[in-house]
Coordinates of C-alpha atoms in Angstrom, one line a residue:
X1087 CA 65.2 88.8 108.7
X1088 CA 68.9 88.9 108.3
X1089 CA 70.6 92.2 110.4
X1090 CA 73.2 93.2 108.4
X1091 CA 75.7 96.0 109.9
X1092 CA 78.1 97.6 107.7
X1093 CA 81.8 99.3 109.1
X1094 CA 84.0 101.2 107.5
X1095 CA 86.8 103.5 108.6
X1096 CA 89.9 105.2 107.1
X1097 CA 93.3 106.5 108.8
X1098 CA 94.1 110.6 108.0
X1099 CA 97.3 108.9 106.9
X1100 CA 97.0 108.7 103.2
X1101 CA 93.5 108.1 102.6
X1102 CA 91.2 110.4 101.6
X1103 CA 87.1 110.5 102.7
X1104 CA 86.0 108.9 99.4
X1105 CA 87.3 105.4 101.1
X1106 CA 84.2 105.1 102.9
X1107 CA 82.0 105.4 100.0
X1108 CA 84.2 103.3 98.2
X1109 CA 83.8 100.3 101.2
X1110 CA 80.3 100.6 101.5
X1111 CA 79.9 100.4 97.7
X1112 CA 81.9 97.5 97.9
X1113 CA 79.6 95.8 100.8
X1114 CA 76.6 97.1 99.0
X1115 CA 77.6 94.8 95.8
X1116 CA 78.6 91.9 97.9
X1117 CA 75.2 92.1 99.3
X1118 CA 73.4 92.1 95.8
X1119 CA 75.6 89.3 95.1
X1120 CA 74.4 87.3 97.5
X1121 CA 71.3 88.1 97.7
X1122 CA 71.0 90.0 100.9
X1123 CA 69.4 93.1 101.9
X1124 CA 71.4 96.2 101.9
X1125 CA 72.7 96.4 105.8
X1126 CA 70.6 98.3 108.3
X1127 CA 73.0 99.6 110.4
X1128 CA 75.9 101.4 108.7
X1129 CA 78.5 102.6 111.0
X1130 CA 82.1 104.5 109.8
X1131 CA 85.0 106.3 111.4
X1132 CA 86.5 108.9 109.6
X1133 CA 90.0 110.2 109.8
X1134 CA 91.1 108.5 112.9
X1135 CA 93.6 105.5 113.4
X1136 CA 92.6 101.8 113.6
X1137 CA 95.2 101.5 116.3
X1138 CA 92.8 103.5 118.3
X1139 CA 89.9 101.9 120.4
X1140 CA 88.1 104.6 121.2
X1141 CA 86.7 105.3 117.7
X1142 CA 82.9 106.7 118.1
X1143 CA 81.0 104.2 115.7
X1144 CA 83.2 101.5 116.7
X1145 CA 82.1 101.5 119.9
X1146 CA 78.8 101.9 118.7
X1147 CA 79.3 98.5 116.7
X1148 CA 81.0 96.5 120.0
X1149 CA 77.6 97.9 122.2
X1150 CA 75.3 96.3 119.2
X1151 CA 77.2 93.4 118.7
X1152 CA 77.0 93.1 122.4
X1153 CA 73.5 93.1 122.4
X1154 CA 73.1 90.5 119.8
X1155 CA 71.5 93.3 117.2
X1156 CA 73.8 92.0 114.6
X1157 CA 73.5 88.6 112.4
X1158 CA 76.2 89.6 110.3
X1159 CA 79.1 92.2 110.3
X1160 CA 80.7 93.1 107.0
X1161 CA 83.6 95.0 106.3
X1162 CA 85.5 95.6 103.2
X1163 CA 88.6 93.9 104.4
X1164 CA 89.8 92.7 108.1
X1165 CA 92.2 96.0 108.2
X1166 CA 88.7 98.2 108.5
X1167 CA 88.1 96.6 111.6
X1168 CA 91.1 98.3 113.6
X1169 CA 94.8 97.6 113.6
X1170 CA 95.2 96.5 117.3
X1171 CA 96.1 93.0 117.7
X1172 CA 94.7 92.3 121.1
X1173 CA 91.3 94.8 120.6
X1174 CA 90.5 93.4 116.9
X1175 CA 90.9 89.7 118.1
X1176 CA 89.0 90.7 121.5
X1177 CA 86.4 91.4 118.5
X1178 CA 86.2 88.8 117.0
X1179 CA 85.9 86.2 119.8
X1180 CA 83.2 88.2 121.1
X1181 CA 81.0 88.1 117.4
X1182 CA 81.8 84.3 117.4
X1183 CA 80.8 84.1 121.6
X1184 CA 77.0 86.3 120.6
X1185 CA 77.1 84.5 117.2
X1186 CA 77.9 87.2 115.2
X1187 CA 79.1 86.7 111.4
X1188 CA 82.5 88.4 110.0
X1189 CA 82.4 88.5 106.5
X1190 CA 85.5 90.9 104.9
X1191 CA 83.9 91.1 101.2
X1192 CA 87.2 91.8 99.7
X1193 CA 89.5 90.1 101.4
X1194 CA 87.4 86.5 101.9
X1195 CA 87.7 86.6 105.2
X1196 CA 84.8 84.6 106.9
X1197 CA 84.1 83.1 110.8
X1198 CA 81.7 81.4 109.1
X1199 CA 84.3 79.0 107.1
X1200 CA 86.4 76.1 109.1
X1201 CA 89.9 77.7 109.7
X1202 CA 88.9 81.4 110.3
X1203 CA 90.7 81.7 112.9
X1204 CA 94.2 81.0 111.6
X1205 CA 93.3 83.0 109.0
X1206 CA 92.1 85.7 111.7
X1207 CA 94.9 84.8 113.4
X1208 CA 97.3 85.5 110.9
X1209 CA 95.9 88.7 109.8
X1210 CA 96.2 90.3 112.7
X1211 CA 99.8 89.6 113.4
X1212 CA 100.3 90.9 110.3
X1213 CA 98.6 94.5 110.5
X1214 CA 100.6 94.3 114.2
X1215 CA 103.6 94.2 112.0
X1216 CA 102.8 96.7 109.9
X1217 CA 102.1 99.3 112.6
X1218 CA 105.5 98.6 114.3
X1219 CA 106.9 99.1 110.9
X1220 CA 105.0 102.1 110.3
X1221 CA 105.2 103.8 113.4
X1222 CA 109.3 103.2 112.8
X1223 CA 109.3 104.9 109.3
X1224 CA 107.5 107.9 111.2
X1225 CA 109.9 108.5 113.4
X1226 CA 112.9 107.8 111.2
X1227 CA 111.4 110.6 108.7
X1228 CA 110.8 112.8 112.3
X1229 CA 114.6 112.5 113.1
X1230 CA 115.9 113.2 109.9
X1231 CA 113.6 116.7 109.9
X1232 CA 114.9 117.7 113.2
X1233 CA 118.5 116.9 112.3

């Protein structure tokens, strides 16, 4: 039998709770669409930043993933998984070391398909680029409120 996990996880920067019912919808009809069971394990973070690595069913995931519980790990999109460059590729090498399948069901990502990792790759130098981008915007908007 296949062992599915399902995460999800949204920011409390502009997002609102329904995002994880929306992703796990979204993995639910990729599942019927493939004709997989619905996943077994089905782990979110609410309200807390990707950038963060200390995120509670996150760390669940690594410990299971770790323990070769998990066939197949599917996320709405690669960005679910975390925004830290080093911890989210750190990830990934260690589902492809246990044998553990990446599928982002909205994105196509898949470790599964030959040239997942520049694709990997490439993704998370992008989300890197975002957060440096982001994380300028804040504090530009911060100045401008104390000035």
């Amino acid at each position: 039998m296949l062992r599915i996990a399902a995460y999800a996880r949204y920011s409390s920067d502009g997002q609102r709770q329904a995002s994880i019912r929306d992703q796990l919808r979204n993995i639910d009809n990729y599942c019927d669409k493939v004709g997989w069971p619905r996943p077994s394990m089905v782990l979110y973070d609410e309200a807390i930043s990707g950038s963060r690595n200390d995120r509670e069913d996150y760390l669940v995931l690594k410990t299971a993933i770790q323990a070769k519980s998990v066939d197949v790990l599917l996320i709405d999109d690669f960005e679910r998984l975390g925004r830290d460059l080093e911890e989210k590729w750190k990830t990934v090498k260690l589902c492809i070391y246990v044998g553990t399948r990446i599928i982002g069901v909205s994105d196509g990502l898949d470790t599964d398909r030959k040239g997942y990792k520049f694709d990997a790759g490439l993704r998370c130098i992008v989300a890197d680029a975002s957060m440096d981008d982001l994380a300028e915007r804040t504090h530009r908007g911060l100045m401008g409120q104390a000035l």
